[in-house]
Short mmCIF file of N, CA, C and O in Angstrom, two decimals:
data_model
loop_
_atom_site.label_atom_id
_atom_site.label_comp_id
_atom_site.label_asym_id
_atom_site.label_seq_id
_atom_site.Cartn_x
_atom_site.Cartn_y
_atom_site.Cartn_z
N ILE A 1 29.40 36.69 2.44
CA ILE A 1 29.07 35.40 1.81
C ILE A 1 27.55 35.21 1.90
O ILE A 1 26.99 35.29 2.99
N PRO A 2 26.92 34.95 0.75
CA PRO A 2 25.46 34.73 0.79
C PRO A 2 25.14 33.39 1.45
O PRO A 2 25.91 32.44 1.36
N PRO A 3 23.98 33.32 2.12
CA PRO A 3 23.60 32.05 2.77
C PRO A 3 23.36 30.96 1.73
O PRO A 3 22.91 31.21 0.62
N VAL A 4 23.70 29.74 2.12
CA VAL A 4 23.49 28.58 1.25
C VAL A 4 22.02 28.17 1.38
O VAL A 4 21.53 27.98 2.48
N PRO A 5 21.31 28.08 0.24
CA PRO A 5 19.88 27.71 0.33
C PRO A 5 19.72 26.28 0.82
O PRO A 5 20.52 25.41 0.53
N GLU A 6 18.65 26.08 1.57
CA GLU A 6 18.30 24.74 2.05
C GLU A 6 17.89 23.89 0.86
O GLU A 6 17.19 24.38 -0.03
N PRO A 7 18.30 22.63 0.82
CA PRO A 7 17.84 21.77 -0.29
C PRO A 7 16.32 21.53 -0.17
O PRO A 7 15.79 21.37 0.92
N VAL A 8 15.68 21.58 -1.30
CA VAL A 8 14.23 21.36 -1.34
C VAL A 8 13.99 19.86 -1.41
O VAL A 8 14.50 19.19 -2.31
N PRO A 9 13.23 19.29 -0.44
CA PRO A 9 12.99 17.85 -0.48
C PRO A 9 12.15 17.47 -1.69
O PRO A 9 11.28 18.21 -2.11
N GLU A 10 12.47 16.30 -2.23
CA GLU A 10 11.69 15.77 -3.36
C GLU A 10 10.28 15.46 -2.88
O GLU A 10 10.11 14.91 -1.79
N PRO A 11 9.26 15.81 -3.68
CA PRO A 11 7.91 15.42 -3.25
C PRO A 11 7.77 13.91 -3.27
O PRO A 11 8.30 13.24 -4.15
N VAL A 12 7.09 13.39 -2.27
CA VAL A 12 6.88 11.94 -2.17
C VAL A 12 5.62 11.59 -2.95
O VAL A 12 4.53 12.10 -2.62
N PRO A 13 5.74 10.76 -3.98
CA PRO A 13 4.54 10.42 -4.74
C PRO A 13 3.59 9.57 -3.90
O PRO A 13 4.02 8.76 -3.08
N GLU A 14 2.31 9.79 -4.10
CA GLU A 14 1.31 9.01 -3.37
C GLU A 14 1.29 7.59 -3.92
O GLU A 14 1.26 7.38 -5.14
N VAL A 15 1.38 6.62 -3.03
CA VAL A 15 1.33 5.21 -3.42
C VAL A 15 -0.06 4.70 -3.05
O VAL A 15 -0.46 4.77 -1.89
N LEU A 16 -0.79 4.21 -4.05
CA LEU A 16 -2.15 3.73 -3.81
C LEU A 16 -2.17 2.21 -3.70
O LEU A 16 -1.43 1.51 -4.39
N VAL A 17 -3.03 1.73 -2.82
CA VAL A 17 -3.32 0.30 -2.72
C VAL A 17 -4.82 0.14 -2.88
O VAL A 17 -5.59 1.08 -2.69
N TYR A 18 -5.23 -1.05 -3.24
CA TYR A 18 -6.63 -1.33 -3.50
C TYR A 18 -7.15 -2.37 -2.53
O TYR A 18 -6.44 -3.31 -2.20
N GLN A 19 -8.40 -2.19 -2.08
CA GLN A 19 -9.02 -3.13 -1.15
C GLN A 19 -10.23 -3.76 -1.80
O GLN A 19 -11.02 -3.08 -2.49
N CYS A 20 -10.40 -5.06 -1.58
CA CYS A 20 -11.53 -5.80 -2.12
C CYS A 20 -12.84 -5.12 -1.69
O CYS A 20 -13.01 -4.78 -0.52
N PRO A 21 -13.77 -4.94 -2.63
CA PRO A 21 -15.00 -4.21 -2.31
C PRO A 21 -16.10 -5.03 -1.63
O PRO A 21 -17.12 -4.47 -1.21
N VAL A 22 -15.92 -6.34 -1.49
CA VAL A 22 -16.98 -7.20 -0.95
C VAL A 22 -17.22 -6.91 0.53
O VAL A 22 -16.30 -6.81 1.32
N ILE A 23 -18.50 -6.77 0.88
CA ILE A 23 -18.91 -6.64 2.28
C ILE A 23 -19.31 -8.04 2.74
O ILE A 23 -20.17 -8.68 2.15
N THR A 24 -18.65 -8.52 3.79
CA THR A 24 -18.87 -9.88 4.27
C THR A 24 -20.18 -9.97 5.05
O THR A 24 -20.82 -8.96 5.34
N LYS A 25 -20.55 -11.20 5.43
CA LYS A 25 -21.79 -11.42 6.17
C LYS A 25 -21.82 -10.64 7.48
O LYS A 25 -22.86 -10.25 7.94
N GLY A 26 -20.66 -10.41 8.07
CA GLY A 26 -20.59 -9.65 9.31
C GLY A 26 -20.69 -8.14 9.11
O GLY A 26 -20.61 -7.38 10.07
N GLY A 27 -20.83 -7.71 7.86
CA GLY A 27 -20.98 -6.28 7.58
C GLY A 27 -19.65 -5.54 7.44
O GLY A 27 -19.63 -4.32 7.35
N ARG A 28 -18.55 -6.28 7.41
CA ARG A 28 -17.23 -5.65 7.25
C ARG A 28 -16.73 -5.83 5.82
O ARG A 28 -17.06 -6.80 5.16
N GLN A 29 -15.91 -4.89 5.39
CA GLN A 29 -15.31 -5.00 4.07
C GLN A 29 -14.21 -6.05 4.11
O GLN A 29 -13.45 -6.15 5.08
N CYS A 30 -14.13 -6.86 3.06
CA CYS A 30 -13.08 -7.86 2.94
C CYS A 30 -11.73 -7.17 3.13
O CYS A 30 -11.48 -6.12 2.54
N PRO A 31 -10.83 -7.73 3.94
CA PRO A 31 -9.57 -7.06 4.24
C PRO A 31 -8.49 -7.22 3.17
O PRO A 31 -7.42 -6.63 3.30
N GLU A 32 -8.75 -7.97 2.11
CA GLU A 32 -7.71 -8.23 1.09
C GLU A 32 -7.26 -6.94 0.42
O GLU A 32 -8.06 -6.15 -0.07
N LEU A 33 -5.95 -6.73 0.42
CA LEU A 33 -5.33 -5.55 -0.20
C LEU A 33 -4.39 -5.99 -1.30
O LEU A 33 -3.79 -7.07 -1.22
N ALA A 34 -4.21 -5.16 -2.32
CA ALA A 34 -3.25 -5.43 -3.38
C ALA A 34 -2.69 -4.11 -3.89
O ALA A 34 -3.33 -3.06 -3.79
N MET A 35 -1.50 -4.20 -4.45
CA MET A 35 -0.85 -3.01 -4.99
C MET A 35 -1.40 -2.63 -6.36
O MET A 35 -1.23 -1.51 -6.80
N ASP A 36 -2.04 -3.59 -7.03
CA ASP A 36 -2.58 -3.26 -8.35
C ASP A 36 -3.99 -3.83 -8.50
O ASP A 36 -4.37 -4.81 -7.88
N HIS A 37 -4.73 -3.17 -9.35
CA HIS A 37 -6.13 -3.44 -9.63
C HIS A 37 -6.34 -4.88 -10.10
O HIS A 37 -7.26 -5.57 -9.66
N ASN A 38 -5.49 -5.35 -11.03
CA ASN A 38 -5.67 -6.67 -11.63
C ASN A 38 -5.45 -7.81 -10.65
O ASN A 38 -6.16 -8.81 -10.67
N SER A 39 -4.45 -7.69 -9.78
CA SER A 39 -4.22 -8.73 -8.77
C SER A 39 -5.43 -8.86 -7.85
O SER A 39 -5.83 -9.96 -7.48
N LEU A 40 -5.99 -7.74 -7.49
CA LEU A 40 -7.15 -7.76 -6.60
C LEU A 40 -8.38 -8.32 -7.32
O LEU A 40 -9.18 -9.02 -6.72
N ARG A 41 -8.50 -8.05 -8.61
CA ARG A 41 -9.63 -8.59 -9.38
C ARG A 41 -9.59 -10.12 -9.38
O ARG A 41 -10.63 -10.78 -9.28
N ILE A 42 -8.40 -10.70 -9.45
CA ILE A 42 -8.26 -12.17 -9.40
C ILE A 42 -8.76 -12.69 -8.06
O ILE A 42 -9.53 -13.65 -8.01
N HIS A 43 -8.36 -12.06 -6.96
CA HIS A 43 -8.86 -12.45 -5.64
C HIS A 43 -10.38 -12.35 -5.60
O HIS A 43 -11.07 -13.26 -5.17
N TRP A 44 -10.90 -11.20 -6.02
CA TRP A 44 -12.33 -10.90 -5.97
C TRP A 44 -13.14 -11.96 -6.72
O TRP A 44 -14.11 -12.50 -6.20
N GLY A 45 -12.70 -12.30 -7.93
CA GLY A 45 -13.45 -13.25 -8.75
C GLY A 45 -13.33 -14.69 -8.29
O GLY A 45 -14.23 -15.49 -8.51
N SER A 46 -12.21 -15.02 -7.63
CA SER A 46 -12.01 -16.41 -7.23
C SER A 46 -12.44 -16.69 -5.79
O SER A 46 -12.75 -17.83 -5.45
N GLN A 47 -12.49 -15.68 -4.95
CA GLN A 47 -12.80 -15.90 -3.54
C GLN A 47 -14.22 -15.49 -3.14
O GLN A 47 -14.67 -15.80 -2.04
N HIS A 48 -14.93 -14.79 -4.00
CA HIS A 48 -16.27 -14.30 -3.66
C HIS A 48 -17.26 -14.64 -4.77
O HIS A 48 -16.88 -14.77 -5.94
N ASN A 49 -18.52 -14.76 -4.41
CA ASN A 49 -19.59 -14.98 -5.38
C ASN A 49 -19.97 -13.60 -5.93
O ASN A 49 -20.62 -12.81 -5.26
N VAL A 50 -19.56 -13.32 -7.17
CA VAL A 50 -19.71 -11.97 -7.72
C VAL A 50 -20.53 -11.94 -9.01
O VAL A 50 -20.33 -11.06 -9.84
N ASP A 51 -21.46 -12.86 -9.14
CA ASP A 51 -22.26 -12.98 -10.36
C ASP A 51 -22.76 -11.62 -10.86
O ASP A 51 -23.63 -11.01 -10.24
N GLY A 52 -22.19 -11.15 -11.97
CA GLY A 52 -22.67 -9.94 -12.62
C GLY A 52 -22.34 -8.64 -11.92
O GLY A 52 -22.70 -7.58 -12.42
N GLU A 53 -21.67 -8.68 -10.78
CA GLU A 53 -21.35 -7.44 -10.08
C GLU A 53 -20.20 -6.72 -10.78
O GLU A 53 -19.36 -7.33 -11.42
N GLN A 54 -20.20 -5.40 -10.66
CA GLN A 54 -19.10 -4.61 -11.21
C GLN A 54 -17.98 -4.54 -10.18
O GLN A 54 -18.22 -4.32 -8.99
N PHE A 55 -16.76 -4.74 -10.63
CA PHE A 55 -15.59 -4.68 -9.75
C PHE A 55 -15.21 -3.23 -9.51
O PHE A 55 -14.85 -2.51 -10.43
N SER A 56 -15.34 -2.79 -8.28
CA SER A 56 -14.98 -1.40 -7.94
C SER A 56 -14.30 -1.38 -6.57
O SER A 56 -14.94 -1.13 -5.54
N PRO A 57 -13.00 -1.66 -6.56
CA PRO A 57 -12.27 -1.69 -5.29
C PRO A 57 -12.13 -0.31 -4.67
O PRO A 57 -12.26 0.71 -5.35
N THR A 58 -11.86 -0.29 -3.39
CA THR A 58 -11.62 0.95 -2.67
C THR A 58 -10.14 1.28 -2.76
O THR A 58 -9.30 0.40 -2.66
N GLN A 59 -9.82 2.55 -2.96
CA GLN A 59 -8.43 2.99 -3.00
C GLN A 59 -8.04 3.56 -1.65
O GLN A 59 -8.84 4.25 -1.02
N HIS A 60 -6.81 3.29 -1.25
CA HIS A 60 -6.26 3.87 -0.02
C HIS A 60 -4.84 4.34 -0.30
O HIS A 60 -4.12 3.72 -1.08
N ASN A 61 -4.42 5.38 0.37
CA ASN A 61 -3.01 5.74 0.36
C ASN A 61 -2.30 4.69 1.19
O ASN A 61 -2.78 4.31 2.26
N ILE A 62 -1.14 4.22 0.75
CA ILE A 62 -0.44 3.15 1.47
C ILE A 62 -0.13 3.56 2.91
O ILE A 62 -0.04 2.72 3.79
N ASP A 63 0.02 4.84 3.18
CA ASP A 63 0.30 5.30 4.54
C ASP A 63 -0.88 5.08 5.48
O ASP A 63 -0.73 5.15 6.70
N ASN A 64 -2.06 4.80 4.92
CA ASN A 64 -3.26 4.59 5.74
C ASN A 64 -3.56 3.12 5.99
O ASN A 64 -4.60 2.80 6.57
N VAL A 65 -2.69 2.22 5.51
CA VAL A 65 -2.84 0.79 5.75
C VAL A 65 -1.51 0.23 6.25
O VAL A 65 -0.46 0.83 6.05
N SER A 66 -1.55 -0.94 6.87
CA SER A 66 -0.31 -1.57 7.32
C SER A 66 0.53 -1.93 6.10
O SER A 66 0.02 -2.46 5.12
N HIS A 67 1.82 -1.61 6.17
CA HIS A 67 2.71 -1.84 5.03
C HIS A 67 4.16 -1.94 5.51
O HIS A 67 4.45 -1.70 6.68
N TYR A 68 5.03 -2.27 4.59
CA TYR A 68 6.46 -2.35 4.86
C TYR A 68 7.15 -1.24 4.08
O TYR A 68 6.67 -0.84 3.02
N GLN A 69 8.26 -0.76 4.62
CA GLN A 69 9.00 0.27 3.91
C GLN A 69 10.48 -0.03 3.94
O GLN A 69 10.96 -0.79 4.78
N CYS A 70 11.20 0.56 3.00
CA CYS A 70 12.64 0.38 2.91
C CYS A 70 13.29 0.92 4.18
O CYS A 70 12.88 1.95 4.72
N CYS A 71 14.31 0.20 4.65
CA CYS A 71 14.97 0.58 5.90
C CYS A 71 16.02 1.67 5.72
O CYS A 71 16.56 2.18 6.71
N VAL A 72 16.30 2.08 4.48
CA VAL A 72 17.24 3.18 4.24
C VAL A 72 16.51 4.49 4.54
O VAL A 72 15.46 4.77 3.95
N ALA A 73 17.07 5.27 5.45
CA ALA A 73 16.39 6.47 5.96
C ALA A 73 15.94 7.43 4.87
O ALA A 73 14.85 8.01 4.96
N SER A 74 16.73 7.62 3.85
CA SER A 74 16.39 8.59 2.82
C SER A 74 15.47 8.03 1.73
O SER A 74 15.07 8.75 0.82
N CYS A 75 15.12 6.75 1.80
CA CYS A 75 14.32 6.10 0.77
C CYS A 75 12.84 6.09 1.17
O CYS A 75 12.50 5.83 2.32
N GLN A 76 11.97 6.32 0.21
CA GLN A 76 10.53 6.37 0.47
C GLN A 76 9.79 5.14 -0.05
O GLN A 76 8.56 5.13 -0.08
N TYR A 77 10.50 4.08 -0.47
CA TYR A 77 9.86 2.91 -1.06
C TYR A 77 9.00 2.19 -0.03
O TYR A 77 9.44 1.90 1.09
N LYS A 78 7.74 1.87 -0.42
CA LYS A 78 6.78 1.19 0.45
C LYS A 78 6.05 0.14 -0.37
O LYS A 78 5.80 0.32 -1.56
N HIS A 79 5.69 -0.96 0.29
CA HIS A 79 4.96 -2.04 -0.39
C HIS A 79 4.19 -2.84 0.66
O HIS A 79 4.45 -2.73 1.85
N LEU A 80 3.27 -3.68 0.19
CA LEU A 80 2.47 -4.51 1.09
C LEU A 80 3.18 -5.78 1.53
O LEU A 80 2.76 -6.41 2.50
N THR A 81 4.26 -6.18 0.83
CA THR A 81 4.94 -7.43 1.17
C THR A 81 6.42 -7.21 1.46
O THR A 81 7.07 -6.36 0.83
N VAL A 82 6.94 -8.01 2.37
CA VAL A 82 8.36 -7.93 2.74
C VAL A 82 9.23 -8.30 1.55
O VAL A 82 10.27 -7.67 1.30
N GLY A 83 8.83 -9.32 0.79
CA GLY A 83 9.63 -9.78 -0.34
C GLY A 83 9.91 -8.68 -1.36
O GLY A 83 11.02 -8.57 -1.88
N GLN A 84 8.90 -7.87 -1.66
CA GLN A 84 9.09 -6.79 -2.62
C GLN A 84 10.03 -5.71 -2.07
O GLN A 84 10.83 -5.15 -2.80
N VAL A 85 9.93 -5.44 -0.78
CA VAL A 85 10.81 -4.44 -0.17
C VAL A 85 12.24 -4.98 -0.15
O VAL A 85 13.20 -4.25 -0.43
N ARG A 86 12.40 -6.26 0.15
CA ARG A 86 13.74 -6.87 0.15
C ARG A 86 14.35 -6.81 -1.26
O ARG A 86 15.52 -6.45 -1.43
N SER A 87 13.57 -7.13 -2.28
CA SER A 87 14.06 -7.06 -3.66
C SER A 87 14.48 -5.64 -4.01
O SER A 87 15.53 -5.43 -4.63
N HIS A 88 13.66 -4.68 -3.63
CA HIS A 88 13.99 -3.26 -3.86
C HIS A 88 15.31 -2.93 -3.19
O HIS A 88 16.20 -2.32 -3.80
N PHE A 89 15.47 -3.33 -1.93
CA PHE A 89 16.69 -3.03 -1.17
C PHE A 89 17.92 -3.62 -1.86
O PHE A 89 18.94 -2.95 -2.03
N GLU A 90 17.81 -4.87 -2.30
CA GLU A 90 18.94 -5.54 -2.95
C GLU A 90 19.28 -4.89 -4.29
O GLU A 90 20.46 -4.79 -4.66
N GLN A 91 18.28 -4.41 -5.02
CA GLN A 91 18.51 -3.80 -6.32
C GLN A 91 19.01 -2.36 -6.21
O GLN A 91 19.88 -1.93 -6.96
N CYS A 92 18.45 -1.60 -5.27
CA CYS A 92 18.73 -0.16 -5.21
C CYS A 92 19.74 0.24 -4.14
O CYS A 92 20.27 1.35 -4.21
N HIS A 93 19.96 -0.60 -3.16
CA HIS A 93 20.82 -0.20 -2.04
C HIS A 93 21.90 -1.24 -1.76
O HIS A 93 22.31 -1.43 -0.61
N SER A 94 22.39 -1.92 -2.78
CA SER A 94 23.40 -2.97 -2.58
C SER A 94 24.70 -2.40 -2.02
O SER A 94 25.50 -3.12 -1.45
N ASP A 95 24.89 -1.08 -2.14
CA ASP A 95 26.09 -0.44 -1.62
C ASP A 95 25.98 -0.06 -0.14
O ASP A 95 26.94 0.43 0.44
N GLN A 96 24.83 -0.31 0.47
CA GLN A 96 24.62 0.05 1.87
C GLN A 96 25.43 -0.88 2.79
O GLN A 96 25.43 -2.09 2.60
N PRO A 97 26.08 -0.30 3.79
CA PRO A 97 26.84 -1.16 4.72
C PRO A 97 25.93 -1.96 5.66
O PRO A 97 26.32 -3.02 6.13
N ASP A 98 24.74 -1.45 5.91
CA ASP A 98 23.82 -2.14 6.81
C ASP A 98 23.06 -3.23 6.09
O ASP A 98 22.80 -3.15 4.89
N LYS A 99 22.67 -4.27 6.85
CA LYS A 99 21.87 -5.36 6.29
C LYS A 99 20.42 -4.91 6.18
O LYS A 99 19.97 -4.00 6.86
N PHE A 100 19.68 -5.63 5.34
CA PHE A 100 18.24 -5.38 5.20
C PHE A 100 17.54 -5.63 6.52
O PHE A 100 17.82 -6.62 7.20
N GLN A 101 16.65 -4.74 6.90
CA GLN A 101 15.82 -4.91 8.09
C GLN A 101 14.37 -4.68 7.70
O GLN A 101 14.09 -3.82 6.86
N VAL A 102 13.49 -5.42 8.33
CA VAL A 102 12.06 -5.25 8.07
C VAL A 102 11.56 -4.05 8.87
O VAL A 102 11.76 -3.97 10.08
N VAL A 103 10.92 -3.11 8.16
CA VAL A 103 10.29 -1.97 8.81
C VAL A 103 8.80 -2.10 8.51
O VAL A 103 8.36 -1.93 7.38
N HIS A 104 8.02 -2.46 9.54
CA HIS A 104 6.59 -2.68 9.37
C HIS A 104 5.82 -1.55 10.03
O HIS A 104 5.99 -1.28 11.22
N ASN A 105 5.01 -0.88 9.25
CA ASN A 105 4.14 0.18 9.78
C ASN A 105 2.74 -0.40 9.89
O ASN A 105 2.08 -0.64 8.89
N LYS A 106 2.32 -0.64 11.11
CA LYS A 106 1.01 -1.26 11.34
C LYS A 106 -0.03 -0.16 11.56
O LYS A 106 0.13 0.70 12.41
N VAL A 107 -1.09 -0.23 10.76
CA VAL A 107 -2.16 0.76 10.81
C VAL A 107 -3.48 0.01 10.88
O VAL A 107 -3.69 -0.94 10.14
N LYS A 108 -4.36 0.43 11.76
CA LYS A 108 -5.69 -0.17 11.81
C LYS A 108 -6.55 0.49 10.75
O LYS A 108 -6.73 1.70 10.75
N LEU A 109 -7.03 -0.31 9.81
CA LEU A 109 -7.85 0.20 8.72
C LEU A 109 -9.26 0.48 9.23
O LEU A 109 -9.88 -0.36 9.87
N ILE A 110 -9.75 1.66 8.94
CA ILE A 110 -11.10 2.05 9.33
C ILE A 110 -12.06 1.53 8.29
O ILE A 110 -11.85 1.70 7.09
N ASN A 111 -13.13 0.90 8.73
CA ASN A 111 -14.15 0.38 7.82
C ASN A 111 -14.72 1.53 7.00
O ASN A 111 -15.08 2.56 7.54
N LYS A 112 -14.81 1.34 5.67
CA LYS A 112 -15.24 2.44 4.81
C LYS A 112 -16.67 2.91 5.11
O LYS A 112 -17.00 4.04 4.83
N THR A 113 -17.48 2.06 5.68
CA THR A 113 -18.84 2.48 5.98
C THR A 113 -18.89 3.39 7.21
O THR A 113 -19.83 4.13 7.39
N SER A 114 -17.82 3.37 8.03
CA SER A 114 -17.83 4.21 9.22
C SER A 114 -17.11 5.53 9.01
O SER A 114 -17.29 6.46 9.77
N ASN A 115 -16.27 5.64 7.96
CA ASN A 115 -15.55 6.88 7.73
C ASN A 115 -15.25 7.00 6.24
O ASN A 115 -14.23 6.56 5.76
N SER A 116 -16.14 7.64 5.51
CA SER A 116 -15.98 7.74 4.06
C SER A 116 -14.85 8.68 3.67
O SER A 116 -14.44 8.69 2.53
N LEU A 117 -14.32 9.46 4.59
CA LEU A 117 -13.24 10.38 4.24
C LEU A 117 -11.91 9.65 4.11
O LEU A 117 -10.98 10.15 3.48
N SER A 118 -11.76 8.46 4.67
CA SER A 118 -10.48 7.76 4.66
C SER A 118 -10.25 6.98 3.38
O SER A 118 -9.16 6.49 3.14
N SER A 119 -11.26 6.83 2.54
CA SER A 119 -11.06 6.05 1.33
C SER A 119 -11.89 6.63 0.19
O SER A 119 -12.90 7.28 0.40
N ASN A 120 -11.41 6.38 -1.01
CA ASN A 120 -12.09 6.84 -2.22
C ASN A 120 -12.29 5.67 -3.15
O ASN A 120 -11.38 4.86 -3.30
N PRO A 121 -13.44 5.57 -3.80
CA PRO A 121 -13.63 4.47 -4.74
C PRO A 121 -12.65 4.59 -5.90
O PRO A 121 -12.33 5.69 -6.34
N ALA A 122 -12.16 3.47 -6.39
CA ALA A 122 -11.26 3.47 -7.54
C ALA A 122 -12.03 3.84 -8.78
O ALA A 122 -13.21 3.56 -8.91
N LYS A 123 -11.34 4.47 -9.70
CA LYS A 123 -12.00 4.87 -10.95
C LYS A 123 -11.75 3.86 -12.03
O LYS A 123 -10.84 3.15 -12.06
#
């Protein structure tokens, strides 16, 4: 009997998040994060004095920032808010016998000025 091949795991797509590009008076980058460019642009324009500046947020892989993930072991869904993960769970895993649980992955974000390898400017 020939050996049964091991199943090949599905590649996990990279999930990007965006960070506000403003450097505060204390020399730190604004900590505001968003899952999409446009949501962050609204924060940037309404919360900071940006007269004539070009909007260029920093991109991060979601695994490099604090985030929430689906509590189903085989699921790779991740988001910045609990509400979105709960909605995902209810839509995609309604057949699960277990109740929804919050899985929070806390990561300390490194300031982009101290480690340029951890982040890339958005295009």
